[in-house]
Amino acid sequence: MDITNRCNFRCCHCYVKNTFYKKEEMTLKTIKNIIVQMYDYGIPVLYLSGGEPLERKDFYEIVEFAKGLDINVYIKTNGSLFTEDLISKLSNINIEDITISIYGMSNQDYNSVTGTKSKNMFDKVKKNIILMIKSGIKVKLRYVVLKENYKSLVSFVKWCNELKLSEEQFFHSFEIHPSCDCERFPIEHRISLHEEEELIRELYLLDPAYIKKTYNIPKKPQRCQVGKSSIHIASDGKVFPCPGFMISLGNVLNDTLKNIWENSEELSMLRKFEYEKTDCYSCNNREYCIGNCIGVLYNWNGHKNLFKCNEIFCRKKKAQGTMLRKLLEEKII
């Protein structure tokens, strides 16, 4: 659930950048009502995100309320707005984990990616992460690889090893796709396939286990869990299959979560989705196509073709697949 669309960053690649200036935002009373509906319906897990969720002054009150109903709370954040007091409070109520997006390993990296004018933004985020770990909070670090910061990826993995994070607690992603309103500007910030390959080789020399874990291919076909195990609520109350997948299912401001889940025609259609009947299923690159899903394809196709492949996207994925096959033959991945 996005509890705000406000964000203190203006990331160059952000897929929801168009929502920053929308003023609609659920009230604390509405959010608590939704959480109660979750509890009554037996939903055990809540992900809090945004925007940047800590932009809300009542952020901790929301977390505390959900935890009071024995709901498992996970937080997705950029990590920049935490205070020592908030970290202490969160450690005392046993947050499940906090996932922090990492945009570089220097203040200069952060300025390039996030648009912040702060001279020490990375230092702030790094300090907060270390304090969380010392406080017993489980953190997960996700490095978003871009043209602006790819040279720092190896340093990120080294740092995570120094922090003694487990394999599941840190990872990176090269995947950059069109925004949720189908604009292509985020793709301009993706690194080249050659740069991606060179980074994988360099990371293999540093930490072979990390690379083997990250690239578990040939991969087995995975069925989309949209409408089966999760749902996404935007900060204005609109309900979608998942973040960035902009098919409207309803609005919790004028309907119940239970009714939307059980009676949405759009969700019913998605639940009947048969992977075996798609172009992806018969593609010979299927086992090497990473970062792909129907929501991603929907944005690549300009919100026009839900289950059809996109020529440009598939061409990029097949080129990436050729590269991954080569690395697999060399036993690097």
mmCIF file of C-alpha atoms in Angstrom:
data_model
loop_
_atom_site.group_PDB
_atom_site.id
_atom_site.type_symbol
_atom_site.label_atom_id
_atom_site.label_comp_id
_atom_site.label_asym_id
_atom_site.label_seq_id
_atom_site.Cartn_x
_atom_site.Cartn_y
_atom_site.Cartn_z
ATOM 1 C CA MET A 1 0.000 0.000 0.000
ATOM 2 C CA ASP A 2 1.316 3.413 -0.989
ATOM 3 C CA ILE A 3 0.572 5.702 1.942
ATOM 4 C CA THR A 4 1.763 8.799 0.091
ATOM 5 C CA ASN A 5 2.834 9.867 -3.386
ATOM 6 C CA ARG A 6 5.167 12.491 -1.964
ATOM 7 C CA CYS A 7 8.902 11.862 -2.237
ATOM 8 C CA ASN A 8 12.004 13.813 -1.254
ATOM 9 C CA PHE A 9 13.860 12.342 -4.243
ATOM 10 C CA ARG A 10 13.393 13.006 -7.959
ATOM 11 C CA CYS A 11 15.080 9.921 -9.382
ATOM 12 C CA CYS A 12 15.954 10.162 -13.062
ATOM 13 C CA HIS A 13 14.478 6.734 -13.852
ATOM 14 C CA CYS A 14 11.410 6.766 -11.575
ATOM 15 C CA TYR A 15 8.442 4.924 -13.109
ATOM 16 C CA VAL A 16 5.875 6.841 -11.015
ATOM 17 C CA LYS A 17 7.346 10.313 -11.486
ATOM 18 C CA ASN A 18 4.048 11.587 -12.913
ATOM 19 C CA THR A 19 2.331 11.053 -9.530
ATOM 20 C CA PHE A 20 4.577 13.338 -7.472
ATOM 21 C CA TYR A 21 2.370 16.373 -7.884
ATOM 22 C CA LYS A 22 -0.981 14.736 -7.246
ATOM 23 C CA LYS A 23 -2.536 16.035 -4.055
ATOM 24 C CA GLU A 24 -4.922 13.150 -3.381
ATOM 25 C CA GLU A 25 -3.826 11.179 -0.361
ATOM 26 C CA MET A 26 -5.717 8.880 1.979
ATOM 27 C CA THR A 27 -6.310 10.156 5.494
ATOM 28 C CA LEU A 28 -4.986 8.361 8.547
ATOM 29 C CA LYS A 29 -8.556 7.332 9.381
ATOM 30 C CA THR A 30 -8.991 5.763 5.925
ATOM 31 C CA ILE A 31 -5.685 3.909 6.125
ATOM 32 C CA LYS A 32 -6.569 2.503 9.548
ATOM 33 C CA ASN A 33 -9.949 1.435 8.197
ATOM 34 C CA ILE A 34 -8.247 -0.448 5.358
ATOM 35 C CA ILE A 35 -5.902 -2.143 7.806
ATOM 36 C CA VAL A 36 -8.887 -3.246 9.897
ATOM 37 C CA GLN A 37 -10.490 -4.632 6.726
ATOM 38 C CA MET A 38 -7.276 -6.546 6.074
ATOM 39 C CA TYR A 39 -7.340 -7.963 9.587
ATOM 40 C CA ASP A 40 -11.005 -8.969 9.344
ATOM 41 C CA TYR A 41 -10.388 -10.634 5.987
ATOM 42 C CA GLY A 42 -7.382 -12.558 7.277
ATOM 43 C CA ILE A 43 -4.694 -10.744 5.280
ATOM 44 C CA PRO A 44 -1.471 -11.240 7.280
ATOM 45 C CA VAL A 45 1.014 -9.074 5.358
ATOM 46 C CA LEU A 46 1.223 -5.332 4.640
ATOM 47 C CA TYR A 47 3.897 -3.607 2.558
ATOM 48 C CA LEU A 48 4.134 0.135 3.172
ATOM 49 C CA SER A 49 5.602 2.184 0.350
ATOM 50 C CA GLY A 50 5.145 5.387 -1.609
ATOM 51 C CA GLY A 51 6.409 7.845 -2.837
ATOM 52 C CA GLU A 52 8.581 7.857 0.230
ATOM 53 C CA PRO A 53 6.418 6.538 3.105
ATOM 54 C CA LEU A 54 8.344 8.502 5.720
ATOM 55 C CA GLU A 55 7.100 11.743 4.156
ATOM 56 C CA ARG A 56 3.953 11.156 6.242
ATOM 57 C CA LYS A 57 4.227 12.551 9.760
ATOM 58 C CA ASP A 58 1.913 9.772 10.972
ATOM 59 C CA PHE A 59 4.070 7.027 9.442
ATOM 60 C CA TYR A 60 4.942 5.391 12.759
ATOM 61 C CA GLU A 61 1.331 5.541 13.928
ATOM 62 C CA ILE A 62 0.315 3.561 10.823
ATOM 63 C CA VAL A 63 3.003 0.953 11.439
ATOM 64 C CA GLU A 64 2.158 0.675 15.131
ATOM 65 C CA PHE A 65 -1.561 0.299 14.388
ATOM 66 C CA ALA A 66 -0.956 -2.561 11.930
ATOM 67 C CA LYS A 67 1.449 -4.312 14.273
ATOM 68 C CA GLY A 68 -1.155 -3.989 17.024
ATOM 69 C CA LEU A 69 -3.411 -6.209 14.904
ATOM 70 C CA ASP A 70 -0.616 -8.774 14.468
ATOM 71 C CA ILE A 71 -0.159 -7.893 10.800
ATOM 72 C CA ASN A 72 3.346 -8.469 9.449
ATOM 73 C CA VAL A 73 4.652 -5.106 8.258
ATOM 74 C CA TYR A 74 7.328 -4.627 5.603
ATOM 75 C CA ILE A 75 8.627 -1.192 4.622
ATOM 76 C CA LYS A 76 9.986 -0.053 1.250
ATOM 77 C CA THR A 77 11.919 3.209 1.450
ATOM 78 C CA ASN A 78 14.864 5.221 0.178
ATOM 79 C CA GLY A 79 16.244 5.232 3.725
ATOM 80 C CA SER A 80 17.024 8.930 3.928
ATOM 81 C CA LEU A 81 14.435 10.250 6.406
ATOM 82 C CA PHE A 82 14.899 7.929 9.388
ATOM 83 C CA THR A 83 15.924 9.273 12.777
ATOM 84 C CA GLU A 84 17.590 7.438 15.661
ATOM 85 C CA ASP A 85 14.353 7.697 17.627
ATOM 86 C CA LEU A 86 12.241 6.188 14.824
ATOM 87 C CA ILE A 87 14.718 3.357 14.269
ATOM 88 C CA SER A 88 14.599 2.594 17.984
ATOM 89 C CA LYS A 89 10.792 2.522 17.961
ATOM 90 C CA LEU A 90 10.664 0.251 14.918
ATOM 91 C CA SER A 91 13.141 -2.172 16.474
ATOM 92 C CA ASN A 92 10.949 -2.409 19.575
ATOM 93 C CA ILE A 93 7.818 -3.480 17.654
ATOM 94 C CA ASN A 94 9.607 -6.091 15.539
ATOM 95 C CA ILE A 95 9.217 -4.874 11.973
ATOM 96 C CA GLU A 96 9.576 -7.803 9.557
ATOM 97 C CA ASP A 97 12.095 -6.016 7.369
ATOM 98 C CA ILE A 98 12.951 -2.719 5.706
ATOM 99 C CA THR A 99 13.920 -2.759 2.018
ATOM 100 C CA ILE A 100 16.052 0.206 1.011
ATOM 101 C CA SER A 101 16.769 1.188 -2.577
ATOM 102 C CA ILE A 102 20.429 2.107 -3.022
ATOM 103 C CA TYR A 103 21.328 4.595 -5.756
ATOM 104 C CA GLY A 104 25.119 4.606 -5.535
ATOM 105 C CA MET A 105 28.019 4.389 -3.136
ATOM 106 C CA SER A 106 28.905 8.055 -2.890
ATOM 107 C CA ASN A 107 27.226 11.392 -2.345
ATOM 108 C CA GLN A 108 28.014 12.243 -5.969
ATOM 109 C CA ASP A 109 26.186 9.100 -7.164
ATOM 110 C CA TYR A 110 23.144 10.092 -5.149
ATOM 111 C CA ASN A 111 23.132 13.620 -6.506
ATOM 112 C CA SER A 112 23.292 12.277 -10.070
ATOM 113 C CA VAL A 113 20.456 9.780 -9.647
ATOM 114 C CA THR A 114 18.069 11.272 -7.098
ATOM 115 C CA GLY A 115 18.249 14.947 -7.975
ATOM 116 C CA THR A 116 18.904 15.834 -4.345
ATOM 117 C CA LYS A 117 21.016 18.891 -3.647
ATOM 118 C CA SER A 118 22.208 17.528 -0.321
ATOM 119 C CA LYS A 119 25.973 17.219 -0.130
ATOM 120 C CA ASN A 120 25.854 14.152 2.115
ATOM 121 C CA MET A 121 22.754 12.139 1.175
ATOM 122 C CA PHE A 122 24.551 8.822 0.794
ATOM 123 C CA ASP A 123 26.241 9.381 4.134
ATOM 124 C CA LYS A 124 22.805 9.819 5.750
ATOM 125 C CA VAL A 125 21.431 6.641 4.183
ATOM 126 C CA LYS A 126 24.549 4.650 5.087
ATOM 127 C CA LYS A 127 24.386 5.860 8.699
ATOM 128 C CA ASN A 128 20.720 4.854 8.965
ATOM 129 C CA ILE A 129 21.400 1.386 7.544
ATOM 130 C CA ILE A 130 24.202 0.732 10.013
ATOM 131 C CA LEU A 131 22.040 1.933 12.891
ATOM 132 C CA MET A 132 19.162 -0.336 11.790
ATOM 133 C CA ILE A 133 21.461 -3.344 11.699
ATOM 134 C CA LYS A 134 22.865 -2.529 15.151
ATOM 135 C CA SER A 135 19.280 -2.167 16.418
ATOM 136 C CA GLY A 136 18.400 -5.662 15.222
ATOM 137 C CA ILE A 137 16.206 -4.612 12.296
ATOM 138 C CA LYS A 138 16.455 -6.862 9.259
ATOM 139 C CA VAL A 139 17.370 -4.749 6.253
ATOM 140 C CA LYS A 140 17.347 -5.635 2.566
ATOM 141 C CA LEU A 141 19.376 -3.508 0.168
ATOM 142 C CA ARG A 142 18.450 -3.240 -3.510
ATOM 143 C CA TYR A 143 20.976 -1.560 -5.791
ATOM 144 C CA VAL A 144 19.342 0.042 -8.828
ATOM 145 C CA VAL A 145 21.945 -0.095 -11.604
ATOM 146 C CA LEU A 146 21.920 2.912 -13.945
ATOM 147 C CA LYS A 147 24.288 4.717 -16.295
ATOM 148 C CA GLU A 148 24.798 7.230 -13.517
ATOM 149 C CA ASN A 149 25.988 4.732 -10.864
ATOM 150 C CA TYR A 150 26.946 1.388 -12.428
ATOM 151 C CA LYS A 151 30.639 1.831 -11.660
ATOM 152 C CA SER A 152 29.822 1.630 -7.938
ATOM 153 C CA LEU A 153 27.992 -1.730 -8.065
ATOM 154 C CA VAL A 154 31.079 -3.766 -7.129
ATOM 155 C CA SER A 155 31.680 -1.475 -4.151
ATOM 156 C CA PHE A 156 28.073 -2.086 -3.083
ATOM 157 C CA VAL A 157 28.538 -5.865 -3.016
ATOM 158 C CA LYS A 158 31.825 -5.482 -1.128
ATOM 159 C CA TRP A 159 30.083 -3.274 1.441
ATOM 160 C CA CYS A 160 27.221 -5.721 1.911
ATOM 161 C CA ASN A 161 29.724 -8.491 2.576
ATOM 162 C CA GLU A 162 31.491 -6.252 5.093
ATOM 163 C CA LEU A 163 28.138 -5.742 6.826
ATOM 164 C CA LYS A 164 27.800 -9.549 6.924
ATOM 165 C CA LEU A 165 24.400 -9.463 5.264
ATOM 166 C CA SER A 166 22.970 -12.824 4.248
ATOM 167 C CA GLU A 167 22.484 -13.732 0.576
ATOM 168 C CA GLU A 168 18.807 -12.790 0.663
ATOM 169 C CA GLN A 169 19.524 -9.337 2.108
ATOM 170 C CA PHE A 170 21.220 -7.682 -0.850
ATOM 171 C CA PHE A 171 20.759 -7.755 -4.587
ATOM 172 C CA HIS A 172 20.974 -5.588 -7.675
ATOM 173 C CA SER A 173 18.790 -5.026 -10.712
ATOM 174 C CA PHE A 174 19.662 -3.995 -14.259
ATOM 175 C CA GLU A 175 15.994 -3.977 -15.264
ATOM 176 C CA ILE A 176 14.665 -0.567 -16.303
ATOM 177 C CA HIS A 177 11.306 -0.314 -18.078
ATOM 178 C CA PRO A 178 8.824 2.351 -19.278
ATOM 179 C CA SER A 179 7.013 4.350 -16.620
ATOM 180 C CA CYS A 180 3.545 3.393 -15.395
ATOM 181 C CA ASP A 181 2.081 5.846 -17.929
ATOM 182 C CA CYS A 182 4.183 4.269 -20.709
ATOM 183 C CA GLU A 183 6.790 7.006 -21.130
ATOM 184 C CA ARG A 184 10.150 5.686 -22.330
ATOM 185 C CA PHE A 185 12.467 8.113 -20.501
ATOM 186 C CA PRO A 186 13.546 5.595 -17.789
ATOM 187 C CA ILE A 187 15.068 3.325 -20.466
ATOM 188 C CA GLU A 188 17.543 6.063 -21.374
ATOM 189 C CA HIS A 189 19.265 5.415 -18.048
ATOM 190 C CA ARG A 190 19.818 1.680 -18.557
ATOM 191 C CA ILE A 191 23.414 0.547 -19.055
ATOM 192 C CA SER A 192 24.500 -1.254 -22.225
ATOM 193 C CA LEU A 193 24.535 -5.028 -22.559
ATOM 194 C CA HIS A 194 28.341 -4.959 -22.778
ATOM 195 C CA GLU A 195 28.568 -3.004 -19.515
ATOM 196 C CA GLU A 196 26.141 -5.452 -17.889
ATOM 197 C CA GLU A 197 28.253 -8.437 -18.959
ATOM 198 C CA GLU A 198 31.470 -6.857 -17.724
ATOM 199 C CA LEU A 199 29.888 -6.144 -14.343
ATOM 200 C CA ILE A 200 28.672 -9.733 -13.998
ATOM 201 C CA ARG A 201 32.190 -10.979 -14.750
ATOM 202 C CA GLU A 202 33.703 -8.592 -12.232
ATOM 203 C CA LEU A 203 31.182 -9.570 -9.561
ATOM 204 C CA TYR A 204 31.883 -13.245 -10.205
ATOM 205 C CA LEU A 205 35.562 -12.701 -9.417
ATOM 206 C CA LEU A 206 34.566 -10.908 -6.214
ATOM 207 C CA ASP A 207 31.751 -13.154 -4.975
ATOM 208 C CA PRO A 208 30.867 -16.237 -7.092
ATOM 209 C CA ALA A 209 28.103 -17.306 -4.673
ATOM 210 C CA TYR A 210 26.359 -13.942 -5.047
ATOM 211 C CA ILE A 211 26.306 -14.228 -8.845
ATOM 212 C CA LYS A 212 25.104 -17.849 -8.784
ATOM 213 C CA LYS A 213 22.278 -16.808 -6.442
ATOM 214 C CA THR A 214 21.324 -13.766 -8.514
ATOM 215 C CA TYR A 215 21.287 -15.569 -11.867
ATOM 216 C CA ASN A 216 19.565 -18.854 -11.173
ATOM 217 C CA ILE A 217 19.140 -19.846 -14.827
ATOM 218 C CA PRO A 218 17.940 -21.544 -16.907
ATOM 219 C CA LYS A 219 14.900 -20.429 -14.951
ATOM 220 C CA LYS A 220 11.700 -22.369 -14.478
ATOM 221 C CA PRO A 221 8.436 -20.828 -15.739
ATOM 222 C CA GLN A 222 6.728 -18.852 -12.980
ATOM 223 C CA ARG A 223 3.035 -18.165 -12.950
ATOM 224 C CA CYS A 224 1.962 -14.604 -12.226
ATOM 225 C CA GLN A 225 0.414 -14.272 -8.758
ATOM 226 C CA VAL A 226 -1.585 -11.148 -9.628
ATOM 227 C CA GLY A 227 -5.054 -11.467 -8.177
ATOM 228 C CA LYS A 228 -4.101 -14.641 -6.338
ATOM 229 C CA SER A 229 -1.858 -13.623 -3.461
ATOM 230 C CA SER A 230 -1.467 -9.839 -3.576
ATOM 231 C CA ILE A 231 -3.015 -6.524 -4.523
ATOM 232 C CA HIS A 232 -1.843 -2.900 -4.576
ATOM 233 C CA ILE A 233 -3.537 0.174 -3.100
ATOM 234 C CA ALA A 234 -2.322 3.565 -4.316
ATOM 235 C CA SER A 235 -2.125 6.620 -2.086
ATOM 236 C CA ASP A 236 -5.407 8.008 -3.464
ATOM 237 C CA GLY A 237 -7.291 4.782 -2.689
ATOM 238 C CA LYS A 238 -7.289 3.357 -6.202
ATOM 239 C CA VAL A 239 -6.629 -0.367 -6.388
ATOM 240 C CA PHE A 240 -4.360 -2.015 -8.957
ATOM 241 C CA PRO A 241 -3.045 -5.549 -9.531
ATOM 242 C CA CYS A 242 0.468 -4.517 -8.451
ATOM 243 C CA PRO A 243 2.668 -1.381 -8.417
ATOM 244 C CA GLY A 244 3.084 0.020 -11.921
ATOM 245 C CA PHE A 245 0.416 -2.257 -13.433
ATOM 246 C CA MET A 246 -2.197 0.391 -14.150
ATOM 247 C CA ILE A 247 -5.411 -1.579 -14.634
ATOM 248 C CA SER A 248 -7.969 -0.060 -12.277
ATOM 249 C CA LEU A 249 -9.777 -2.573 -10.066
ATOM 250 C CA GLY A 250 -11.760 -0.124 -7.954
ATOM 251 C CA ASN A 251 -11.247 2.342 -5.111
ATOM 252 C CA VAL A 252 -11.257 1.645 -1.375
ATOM 253 C CA LEU A 253 -12.691 5.119 -0.749
ATOM 254 C CA ASN A 254 -16.054 3.964 -2.079
ATOM 255 C CA ASP A 255 -15.856 0.176 -1.874
ATOM 256 C CA THR A 256 -14.553 -2.500 0.476
ATOM 257 C CA LEU A 257 -11.317 -4.321 -0.089
ATOM 258 C CA LYS A 258 -13.190 -7.613 0.213
ATOM 259 C CA ASN A 259 -15.687 -6.710 -2.502
ATOM 260 C CA ILE A 260 -12.960 -5.537 -4.870
ATOM 261 C CA TRP A 261 -10.956 -8.725 -4.308
ATOM 262 C CA GLU A 262 -13.907 -11.043 -4.777
ATOM 263 C CA ASN A 263 -15.925 -9.261 -7.472
ATOM 264 C CA SER A 264 -13.602 -7.196 -9.671
ATOM 265 C CA GLU A 265 -14.163 -8.193 -13.302
ATOM 266 C CA GLU A 266 -10.626 -7.155 -14.155
ATOM 267 C CA LEU A 267 -9.155 -9.369 -11.429
ATOM 268 C CA SER A 268 -11.302 -12.245 -12.591
ATOM 269 C CA MET A 269 -9.917 -11.792 -16.099
ATOM 270 C CA LEU A 270 -6.323 -11.755 -14.804
ATOM 271 C CA ARG A 271 -6.915 -14.873 -12.730
ATOM 272 C CA LYS A 272 -7.966 -16.714 -15.886
ATOM 273 C CA PHE A 273 -4.725 -15.741 -17.601
ATOM 274 C CA GLU A 274 -3.174 -18.840 -19.181
ATOM 275 C CA TYR A 275 0.578 -18.538 -19.543
ATOM 276 C CA GLU A 276 0.698 -21.556 -21.843
ATOM 277 C CA LYS A 277 -1.284 -19.642 -24.492
ATOM 278 C CA THR A 278 1.074 -16.654 -24.658
ATOM 279 C CA ASP A 279 3.920 -15.900 -27.054
ATOM 280 C CA CYS A 280 6.288 -16.020 -24.064
ATOM 281 C CA TYR A 281 5.551 -19.677 -23.385
ATOM 282 C CA SER A 282 6.624 -20.804 -26.862
ATOM 283 C CA CYS A 283 9.665 -18.494 -27.013
ATOM 284 C CA ASN A 284 13.065 -20.248 -27.086
ATOM 285 C CA ASN A 285 14.462 -17.450 -24.892
ATOM 286 C CA ARG A 286 11.925 -18.142 -22.128
ATOM 287 C CA GLU A 287 14.404 -19.689 -19.695
ATOM 288 C CA TYR A 288 16.744 -16.710 -20.002
ATOM 289 C CA CYS A 289 14.220 -13.867 -20.024
ATOM 290 C CA ILE A 290 14.594 -12.119 -16.668
ATOM 291 C CA GLY A 291 12.631 -9.135 -15.347
ATOM 292 C CA ASN A 292 9.575 -9.911 -17.445
ATOM 293 C CA CYS A 293 5.894 -10.001 -16.431
ATOM 294 C CA ILE A 294 2.496 -9.057 -17.879
ATOM 295 C CA GLY A 295 2.577 -5.708 -16.033
ATOM 296 C CA VAL A 296 5.906 -4.810 -17.642
ATOM 297 C CA LEU A 297 4.633 -5.855 -21.076
ATOM 298 C CA TYR A 298 1.459 -3.825 -20.543
ATOM 299 C CA ASN A 299 3.540 -0.670 -20.109
ATOM 300 C CA TRP A 300 5.829 -1.520 -23.034
ATOM 301 C CA ASN A 301 2.709 -1.940 -25.180
ATOM 302 C CA GLY A 302 1.292 1.450 -24.246
ATOM 303 C CA HIS A 303 -1.561 -0.049 -22.183
ATOM 304 C CA LYS A 304 -3.036 -1.565 -25.355
ATOM 305 C CA ASN A 305 -2.109 -5.243 -25.475
ATOM 306 C CA LEU A 306 -2.162 -7.029 -22.145
ATOM 307 C CA PHE A 307 -0.792 -10.445 -23.047
ATOM 308 C CA LYS A 308 1.124 -9.703 -26.249
ATOM 309 C CA CYS A 309 4.890 -9.484 -26.519
ATOM 310 C CA ASN A 310 6.498 -6.188 -27.496
ATOM 311 C CA GLU A 311 8.901 -6.262 -30.433
ATOM 312 C CA ILE A 312 11.419 -3.798 -28.985
ATOM 313 C CA PHE A 313 11.337 -5.334 -25.505
ATOM 314 C CA CYS A 314 11.677 -8.888 -26.836
ATOM 315 C CA ARG A 315 14.601 -7.923 -29.056
ATOM 316 C CA LYS A 316 16.421 -6.533 -26.016
ATOM 317 C CA LYS A 317 15.579 -9.616 -23.940
ATOM 318 C CA LYS A 318 16.798 -12.010 -26.627
ATOM 319 C CA ALA A 319 20.100 -10.146 -26.855
ATOM 320 C CA GLN A 320 20.413 -10.335 -23.085
ATOM 321 C CA GLY A 321 19.533 -14.043 -23.235
ATOM 322 C CA THR A 322 22.369 -14.667 -25.702
ATOM 323 C CA MET A 323 24.772 -12.977 -23.306
ATOM 324 C CA LEU A 324 23.496 -14.998 -20.337
ATOM 325 C CA ARG A 325 23.824 -18.264 -22.283
ATOM 326 C CA LYS A 326 27.464 -17.439 -22.967
ATOM 327 C CA LEU A 327 28.129 -16.752 -19.288
ATOM 328 C CA LEU A 328 26.355 -19.978 -18.349
ATOM 329 C CA GLU A 329 28.545 -21.971 -20.741
ATOM 330 C CA GLU A 330 31.598 -20.385 -19.102
ATOM 331 C CA LYS A 331 30.155 -21.423 -15.697
ATOM 332 C CA ILE A 332 30.136 -17.842 -14.467
ATOM 333 C CA ILE A 333 26.432 -17.890 -13.672
#
